[in-house]
PDB file of C-alpha atoms in Angstrom:
ATOM      1  CA  MET A 765     -24.176  30.498 -22.136  1.00  0.00           C
ATOM      2  CA  LYS A 766     -26.924  29.850 -24.635  1.00  0.00           C
ATOM      3  CA  LEU A 767     -28.896  26.924 -25.970  1.00  0.00           C
ATOM      4  CA  VAL A 768     -27.805  25.595 -29.348  1.00  0.00           C
ATOM      5  CA  LYS A 769     -28.804  22.675 -31.520  1.00  0.00           C
ATOM      6  CA  ALA A 770     -27.230  19.458 -30.255  1.00  0.00           C
ATOM      7  CA  LYS A 771     -24.834  17.577 -32.508  1.00  0.00           C
ATOM      8  CA  PHE A 772     -24.136  13.857 -32.510  1.00  0.00           C
ATOM      9  CA  ASP A 773     -20.492  13.398 -31.482  1.00  0.00           C
ATOM     10  CA  LEU A 774     -19.555   9.709 -31.702  1.00  0.00           C
ATOM     11  CA  LYS A 775     -15.929  10.394 -30.782  1.00  0.00           C
ATOM     12  CA  ALA A 776     -16.935  12.085 -27.532  1.00  0.00           C
ATOM     13  CA  ILE A 777     -19.343   9.257 -26.690  1.00  0.00           C
ATOM     14  CA  LEU A 778     -16.710   6.596 -27.303  1.00  0.00           C
ATOM     15  CA  LYS A 779     -14.196   8.560 -25.231  1.00  0.00           C
ATOM     16  CA  ALA A 780     -16.643   8.790 -22.356  1.00  0.00           C
ATOM     17  CA  CYS A 781     -17.362   5.058 -22.576  1.00  0.00           C
ATOM     18  CA  SER A 782     -13.671   4.127 -22.628  1.00  0.00           C
ATOM     19  CA  ASN A 783     -12.936   6.482 -19.753  1.00  0.00           C
ATOM     20  CA  GLY A 784     -15.596   4.761 -17.664  1.00  0.00           C
ATOM     21  CA  SER A 785     -14.446   1.252 -18.571  1.00  0.00           C
ATOM     22  CA  SER A 786     -12.786   0.788 -15.167  1.00  0.00           C
ATOM     23  CA  GLU A 787     -16.145   1.050 -13.400  1.00  0.00           C
ATOM     24  CA  MET A 788     -17.620  -1.444 -15.889  1.00  0.00           C
ATOM     25  CA  LEU A 789     -14.762  -3.892 -15.246  1.00  0.00           C
ATOM     26  CA  THR A 790     -15.212  -3.568 -11.498  1.00  0.00           C
ATOM     27  CA  ASN A 791     -18.894  -4.463 -11.633  1.00  0.00           C
ATOM     28  CA  LEU A 792     -18.426  -7.311 -14.113  1.00  0.00           C
ATOM     29  CA  SER A 793     -15.527  -8.864 -12.225  1.00  0.00           C
ATOM     30  CA  MET A 794     -17.337  -8.724  -8.868  1.00  0.00           C
ATOM     31  CA  SER A 795     -19.894 -11.242 -10.089  1.00  0.00           C
ATOM     32  CA  LEU A 796     -17.227 -13.614 -11.390  1.00  0.00           C
ATOM     33  CA  VAL A 797     -15.089 -13.333  -8.257  1.00  0.00           C
ATOM     34  CA  ASN A 798     -18.115 -13.970  -6.029  1.00  0.00           C
ATOM     35  CA  MET A 799     -18.886 -17.192  -7.896  1.00  0.00           C
ATOM     36  CA  LEU A 800     -15.291 -18.381  -7.619  1.00  0.00           C
ATOM     37  CA  TYR A 801     -15.214 -17.467  -3.933  1.00  0.00           C
ATOM     38  CA  ASN A 802     -18.348 -19.510  -3.285  1.00  0.00           C
ATOM     39  CA  ALA A 803     -16.897 -22.480  -5.152  1.00  0.00           C
ATOM     40  CA  GLN A 804     -13.702 -22.403  -3.088  1.00  0.00           C
ATOM     41  CA  LEU A 805     -15.647 -21.955   0.144  1.00  0.00           C
ATOM     42  CA  MET A 806     -17.830 -24.960  -0.628  1.00  0.00           C
ATOM     43  CA  LYS A 807     -14.672 -26.968  -1.286  1.00  0.00           C
ATOM     44  CA  TYR A 808     -12.804 -26.007   1.891  1.00  0.00           C
ATOM     45  CA  ILE A 809     -15.530 -25.143   4.437  1.00  0.00           C
ATOM     46  CA  GLY A 810     -18.937 -25.994   3.067  1.00  0.00           C
ATOM     47  CA  SER A 811     -22.183 -24.051   3.258  1.00  0.00           C
ATOM     48  CA  ASP A 812     -21.093 -22.287   6.466  1.00  0.00           C
ATOM     49  CA  GLY A 813     -18.282 -20.642   4.515  1.00  0.00           C
ATOM     50  CA  VAL A 814     -20.724 -19.350   1.900  1.00  0.00           C
ATOM     51  CA  VAL A 815     -22.917 -17.906   4.646  1.00  0.00           C
ATOM     52  CA  ALA A 816     -19.896 -16.222   6.268  1.00  0.00           C
ATOM     53  CA  TYR A 817     -18.833 -14.764   2.934  1.00  0.00           C
ATOM     54  CA  GLY A 818     -22.299 -13.358   2.335  1.00  0.00           C
ATOM     55  CA  ILE A 819     -22.198 -11.634   5.714  1.00  0.00           C
ATOM     56  CA  ILE A 820     -18.753 -10.227   4.956  1.00  0.00           C
ATOM     57  CA  MET A 821     -20.053  -8.781   1.707  1.00  0.00           C
ATOM     58  CA  TYR A 822     -22.878  -6.983   3.524  1.00  0.00           C
ATOM     59  CA  ILE A 823     -20.443  -5.540   6.052  1.00  0.00           C
ATOM     60  CA  SER A 824     -17.882  -4.684   3.375  1.00  0.00           C
ATOM     61  CA  PHE A 825     -20.435  -2.678   1.394  1.00  0.00           C
ATOM     62  CA  ILE A 826     -20.953  -0.415   4.390  1.00  0.00           C
ATOM     63  CA  PHE A 827     -17.260   0.237   4.967  1.00  0.00           C
ATOM     64  CA  SER A 828     -16.213   0.355   1.309  1.00  0.00           C
ATOM     65  CA  GLY A 829     -19.116   2.664   0.563  1.00  0.00           C
ATOM     66  CA  THR A 830     -17.257   5.376   2.462  1.00  0.00           C
ATOM     67  CA  TYR A 831     -14.295   5.147   0.090  1.00  0.00           C
ATOM     68  CA  LEU A 832     -16.505   4.793  -2.960  1.00  0.00           C
ATOM     69  CA  GLY A 833     -18.604   7.801  -2.032  1.00  0.00           C
ATOM     70  CA  TYR A 834     -15.554   9.953  -1.458  1.00  0.00           C
ATOM     71  CA  SER A 835     -13.907   8.843  -4.713  1.00  0.00           C
ATOM     72  CA  ILE A 836     -17.014   9.510  -6.781  1.00  0.00           C
ATOM     73  CA  GLY A 837     -17.682  12.790  -4.989  1.00  0.00           C
ATOM     74  CA  THR A 838     -14.205  14.206  -5.573  1.00  0.00           C
ATOM     75  CA  ALA A 839     -13.914  13.083  -9.210  1.00  0.00           C
ATOM     76  CA  PRO A 840     -15.818  16.074 -10.677  1.00  0.00           C
ATOM     77  CA  ILE A 841     -13.705  18.492  -8.616  1.00  0.00           C
ATOM     78  CA  ILE A 842     -10.477  16.832  -9.737  1.00  0.00           C
ATOM     79  CA  GLY A 843     -11.639  16.797 -13.356  1.00  0.00           C
ATOM     80  CA  TYR A 844     -12.604  20.467 -13.197  1.00  0.00           C
ATOM     81  CA  HIS A 845      -9.242  21.630 -11.874  1.00  0.00           C
ATOM     82  CA  TYR A 846      -7.380  19.379 -14.308  1.00  0.00           C
ATOM     83  CA  GLY A 847      -9.335  20.839 -17.219  1.00  0.00           C
ATOM     84  CA  ALA A 848      -8.763  24.374 -15.912  1.00  0.00           C
ATOM     85  CA  GLY A 849      -5.044  23.754 -15.556  1.00  0.00           C
ATOM     86  CA  ASN A 850      -5.071  24.437 -11.812  1.00  0.00           C
ATOM     87  CA  THR A 851      -2.091  22.239 -10.981  1.00  0.00           C
ATOM     88  CA  GLU A 852      -1.720  23.621  -7.470  1.00  0.00           C
ATOM     89  CA  GLU A 853      -5.295  22.643  -6.676  1.00  0.00           C
ATOM     90  CA  LEU A 854      -4.651  19.173  -8.081  1.00  0.00           C
ATOM     91  CA  LYS A 855      -1.631  18.771  -5.830  1.00  0.00           C
ATOM     92  CA  SER A 856      -3.600  19.965  -2.826  1.00  0.00           C
ATOM     93  CA  LEU A 857      -6.545  17.679  -3.569  1.00  0.00           C
ATOM     94  CA  LEU A 858      -4.308  14.635  -3.958  1.00  0.00           C
ATOM     95  CA  LYS A 859      -2.366  15.257  -0.747  1.00  0.00           C
ATOM     96  CA  LYS A 860      -5.454  15.995   1.321  1.00  0.00           C
ATOM     97  CA  SER A 861      -7.294  12.999  -0.103  1.00  0.00           C
ATOM     98  CA  LEU A 862      -4.467  10.584   0.639  1.00  0.00           C
ATOM     99  CA  ARG A 863      -4.187  11.886   4.195  1.00  0.00           C
ATOM    100  CA  LEU A 864      -7.929  11.691   4.755  1.00  0.00           C
ATOM    101  CA  ILE A 865      -8.103   8.150   3.379  1.00  0.00           C
ATOM    102  CA  LEU A 866      -5.158   7.112   5.566  1.00  0.00           C
ATOM    103  CA  VAL A 867      -6.845   8.331   8.743  1.00  0.00           C
ATOM    104  CA  THR A 868     -10.213   6.885   7.727  1.00  0.00           C
ATOM    105  CA  SER A 869      -8.691   3.512   6.842  1.00  0.00           C
ATOM    106  CA  ILE A 870      -7.028   3.191  10.252  1.00  0.00           C
ATOM    107  CA  VAL A 871     -10.211   4.158  12.110  1.00  0.00           C
ATOM    108  CA  MET A 872     -12.498   1.864  10.092  1.00  0.00           C
ATOM    109  CA  THR A 873     -10.129  -1.106  10.245  1.00  0.00           C
ATOM    110  CA  GLY A 874      -9.731  -0.685  13.986  1.00  0.00           C
ATOM    111  CA  PHE A 875     -13.499  -0.488  14.453  1.00  0.00           C
ATOM    112  CA  ALA A 876     -14.089  -3.554  12.277  1.00  0.00           C
ATOM    113  CA  GLU A 877     -11.512  -5.591  14.196  1.00  0.00           C
ATOM    114  CA  ILE A 878     -12.887  -4.616  17.593  1.00  0.00           C
ATOM    115  CA  SER A 879     -16.528  -5.147  16.658  1.00  0.00           C
ATOM    116  CA  ALA A 880     -16.039  -8.268  14.490  1.00  0.00           C
ATOM    117  CA  ARG A 881     -17.887 -10.607  16.833  1.00  0.00           C
ATOM    118  CA  LEU A 882     -20.674  -8.086  17.420  1.00  0.00           C
ATOM    119  CA  LEU A 883     -21.149  -7.621  13.672  1.00  0.00           C
ATOM    120  CA  ALA A 884     -21.159 -11.381  13.112  1.00  0.00           C
ATOM    121  CA  SER A 885     -23.665 -11.943  15.925  1.00  0.00           C
ATOM    122  CA  ILE A 886     -26.166  -9.675  14.194  1.00  0.00           C
ATOM    123  CA  PHE A 887     -26.494 -12.341  11.498  1.00  0.00           C
ATOM    124  CA  VAL A 888     -25.509 -15.719  13.011  1.00  0.00           C
ATOM    125  CA  SER A 889     -25.873 -15.535  16.790  1.00  0.00           C
ATOM    126  CA  TYR A 890     -28.041 -18.691  16.576  1.00  0.00           C
ATOM    127  CA  ASP A 891     -25.057 -20.934  15.670  1.00  0.00           C
ATOM    128  CA  ALA A 892     -21.887 -20.868  17.813  1.00  0.00           C
ATOM    129  CA  ASN A 893     -19.695 -22.608  15.224  1.00  0.00           C
ATOM    130  CA  LEU A 894     -20.846 -20.383  12.391  1.00  0.00           C
ATOM    131  CA  LEU A 895     -20.406 -17.352  14.639  1.00  0.00           C
ATOM    132  CA  ASP A 896     -16.757 -18.302  15.266  1.00  0.00           C
ATOM    133  CA  ILE A 897     -16.113 -18.870  11.550  1.00  0.00           C
ATOM    134  CA  THR A 898     -17.698 -15.549  10.599  1.00  0.00           C
ATOM    135  CA  THR A 899     -15.914 -13.616  13.345  1.00  0.00           C
ATOM    136  CA  ASN A 900     -12.537 -14.981  12.235  1.00  0.00           C
ATOM    137  CA  ALA A 901     -13.352 -14.227   8.599  1.00  0.00           C
ATOM    138  CA  ILE A 902     -14.370 -10.645   9.379  1.00  0.00           C
ATOM    139  CA  MET A 903     -11.183 -10.005  11.376  1.00  0.00           C
ATOM    140  CA  ILE A 904      -9.016 -11.188   8.482  1.00  0.00           C
ATOM    141  CA  PHE A 905     -11.047  -9.609   5.691  1.00  0.00           C
ATOM    142  CA  SER A 906     -11.223  -6.259   7.504  1.00  0.00           C
ATOM    143  CA  LEU A 907      -7.508  -5.772   6.893  1.00  0.00           C
ATOM    144  CA  THR A 908      -8.485  -4.878   3.329  1.00  0.00           C
ATOM    145  CA  PHE A 909      -9.929  -1.598   4.614  1.00  0.00           C
ATOM    146  CA  LEU A 910      -6.375  -0.421   5.307  1.00  0.00           C
ATOM    147  CA  VAL A 911      -5.544  -0.307   1.595  1.00  0.00           C
ATOM    148  CA  SER A 912      -8.717  -0.624  -0.481  1.00  0.00           C
ATOM    149  CA  GLY A 913      -9.549   3.067  -0.098  1.00  0.00           C
ATOM    150  CA  PHE A 914      -6.302   4.105  -1.787  1.00  0.00           C
ATOM    151  CA  ASN A 915      -6.947   1.767  -4.714  1.00  0.00           C
ATOM    152  CA  MET A 916     -10.523   2.990  -5.198  1.00  0.00           C
ATOM    153  CA  PHE A 917      -9.401   6.584  -5.076  1.00  0.00           C
ATOM    154  CA  ALA A 918      -6.488   5.994  -7.477  1.00  0.00           C
ATOM    155  CA  SER A 919      -8.782   4.418 -10.056  1.00  0.00           C
ATOM    156  CA  SER A 920     -11.314   7.253  -9.718  1.00  0.00           C
ATOM    157  CA  PHE A 921      -8.510   9.822  -9.762  1.00  0.00           C
ATOM    158  CA  PHE A 922      -7.272   8.709 -13.187  1.00  0.00           C
ATOM    159  CA  THR A 923     -10.826   8.530 -14.500  1.00  0.00           C
ATOM    160  CA  ALA A 924     -11.207  12.170 -13.472  1.00  0.00           C
ATOM    161  CA  LEU A 925      -7.968  12.963 -15.316  1.00  0.00           C
ATOM    162  CA  ASN A 926      -9.504  11.429 -18.450  1.00  0.00           C
ATOM    163  CA  ASP A 927      -7.000   8.544 -18.395  1.00  0.00           C
ATOM    164  CA  GLY A 928      -9.354   5.597 -18.723  1.00  0.00           C
ATOM    165  CA  ALA A 929      -6.565   3.184 -19.640  1.00  0.00           C
ATOM    166  CA  VAL A 930      -4.733   3.575 -16.330  1.00  0.00           C
ATOM    167  CA  SER A 931      -7.978   3.542 -14.364  1.00  0.00           C
ATOM    168  CA  ALA A 932      -9.090   0.371 -16.132  1.00  0.00           C
ATOM    169  CA  ALA A 933      -5.698  -1.263 -15.563  1.00  0.00           C
ATOM    170  CA  ILE A 934      -5.918  -0.645 -11.816  1.00  0.00           C
ATOM    171  CA  SER A 935      -9.485  -1.964 -11.645  1.00  0.00           C
ATOM    172  CA  PHE A 936      -8.770  -4.962 -13.871  1.00  0.00           C
ATOM    173  CA  LEU A 937      -5.739  -6.065 -11.864  1.00  0.00           C
ATOM    174  CA  ARG A 938      -7.353  -5.311  -8.514  1.00  0.00           C
ATOM    175  CA  THR A 939     -10.768  -6.867  -8.947  1.00  0.00           C
ATOM    176  CA  LEU A 940     -10.017  -9.662 -11.386  1.00  0.00           C
ATOM    177  CA  VAL A 941      -6.406 -10.766 -11.895  1.00  0.00           C
ATOM    178  CA  PHE A 942      -5.072 -10.456  -8.344  1.00  0.00           C
ATOM    179  CA  GLN A 943      -8.209 -11.663  -6.588  1.00  0.00           C
ATOM    180  CA  ILE A 944      -8.737 -14.711  -8.782  1.00  0.00           C
ATOM    181  CA  SER A 945      -5.064 -15.648  -8.497  1.00  0.00           C
ATOM    182  CA  MET A 946      -5.079 -15.340  -4.714  1.00  0.00           C
ATOM    183  CA  ILE A 947      -8.368 -17.237  -4.366  1.00  0.00           C
ATOM    184  CA  TYR A 948      -6.666 -20.325  -5.813  1.00  0.00           C
ATOM    185  CA  ILE A 949      -3.084 -19.861  -4.578  1.00  0.00           C
ATOM    186  CA  LEU A 950      -3.440 -18.849  -0.914  1.00  0.00           C
ATOM    187  CA  PRO A 951      -5.718 -21.733   0.204  1.00  0.00           C
ATOM    188  CA  LEU A 952      -2.988 -24.130  -0.923  1.00  0.00           C
ATOM    189  CA  ILE A 953      -0.549 -22.356   1.418  1.00  0.00           C
ATOM    190  CA  LEU A 954      -2.693 -21.157   4.326  1.00  0.00           C
ATOM    191  CA  GLY A 955      -5.666 -23.480   4.146  1.00  0.00           C
ATOM    192  CA  ILE A 956      -9.078 -22.047   5.048  1.00  0.00           C
ATOM    193  CA  ASN A 957      -7.662 -18.708   6.180  1.00  0.00           C
ATOM    194  CA  GLY A 958      -6.060 -18.349   2.761  1.00  0.00           C
ATOM    195  CA  ILE A 959      -9.506 -17.784   1.293  1.00  0.00           C
ATOM    196  CA  TRP A 960     -10.149 -14.860   3.634  1.00  0.00           C
ATOM    197  CA  PHE A 961      -6.655 -13.466   3.054  1.00  0.00           C
ATOM    198  CA  ALA A 962      -7.098 -13.570  -0.743  1.00  0.00           C
ATOM    199  CA  VAL A 963      -8.679 -10.124  -1.008  1.00  0.00           C
ATOM    200  CA  VAL A 964      -6.200  -8.674   1.511  1.00  0.00           C
ATOM    201  CA  VAL A 965      -3.206  -9.756  -0.566  1.00  0.00           C
ATOM    202  CA  ALA A 966      -4.949  -8.693  -3.797  1.00  0.00           C
ATOM    203  CA  GLU A 967      -5.499  -5.202  -2.381  1.00  0.00           C
ATOM    204  CA  VAL A 968      -1.857  -4.931  -1.273  1.00  0.00           C
ATOM    205  CA  LEU A 969      -0.662  -5.928  -4.750  1.00  0.00           C
ATOM    206  CA  SER A 970      -3.075  -3.408  -6.244  1.00  0.00           C
ATOM    207  CA  LEU A 971      -1.702  -0.728  -3.939  1.00  0.00           C
ATOM    208  CA  VAL A 972       1.746  -1.304  -5.432  1.00  0.00           C
ATOM    209  CA  VAL A 973       0.268  -0.876  -8.926  1.00  0.00           C
ATOM    210  CA  SER A 974      -1.688   2.243  -7.919  1.00  0.00           C
ATOM    211  CA  GLY A 975       1.392   3.777  -6.323  1.00  0.00           C
ATOM    212  CA  ALA A 976       3.495   3.025  -9.386  1.00  0.00           C
ATOM    213  CA  PHE A 977       0.998   4.755 -11.678  1.00  0.00           C
ATOM    214  CA  LEU A 978       0.706   7.774  -9.382  1.00  0.00           C
ATOM    215  CA  ILE A 979       4.490   8.156  -9.393  1.00  0.00           C
ATOM    216  CA  THR A 980       5.062   7.588 -13.109  1.00  0.00           C
ATOM    217  CA  LYS A 981       2.185   9.838 -14.219  1.00  0.00           C
ATOM    218  CA  ARG A 982       2.911  12.753 -11.877  1.00  0.00           C
ATOM    219  CA  LYS A 983       4.853  14.794 -14.458  1.00  0.00           C
ATOM    220  CA  LYS A 984       2.307  14.247 -17.197  1.00  0.00           C
ATOM    221  CA  TYR A 985      -0.620  15.514 -15.125  1.00  0.00           C
ATOM    222  CA  GLN A 986       1.426  17.749 -12.808  1.00  0.00           C
ATOM    223  CA  TYR A 987      -0.313  16.743  -9.590  1.00  0.00           C
ATOM    224  CA  ALA A 988       2.884  16.240  -7.590  1.00  0.00           C
TER     225      ALA A 988
END
């Protein structure tokens, strides 16, 4: 290796930007979804619902951070072996990652369900009614931890394979299309609980999309 004069490569820059578009979509859509969530909560529950949702977001960041950290951490390794043509390593990484996420998702969801009231009491122990609302919301919302890890990993996996289009499609459907649709549809069917189930259903729908892409792209990238 040796130092050489750097050259401006617009094509490479644009490729890097497009490949990272899924992460951009995720962050942009989160703000929009949060606003819509708050509007629906004010309509169906009132200010207590907004408070409960804020608490859920704090808790969710802790649990989802595990998946996010793993996805980001493995991306360079996946990208390296893809670039080196090490298909066997790609297969091994995918299988081990899916197994690890499966075990982690079961453990974290179980913990969240069991400790829902304890977690809620950290924030709203001063109000019995709000505590009940938040506990119920956490127990429903925590079901997302069963599937969200797979969707995060799938999006990161395709980013690492330099397929920004697929990664962006997963993120766009998961964090914007499915969530916004469910935010407005499920409350009409399930009432208040429909708001908390919105993300759960959105994640399940996203899992179907992620699985479909992993199956259809397996021959192209030779990871299965």
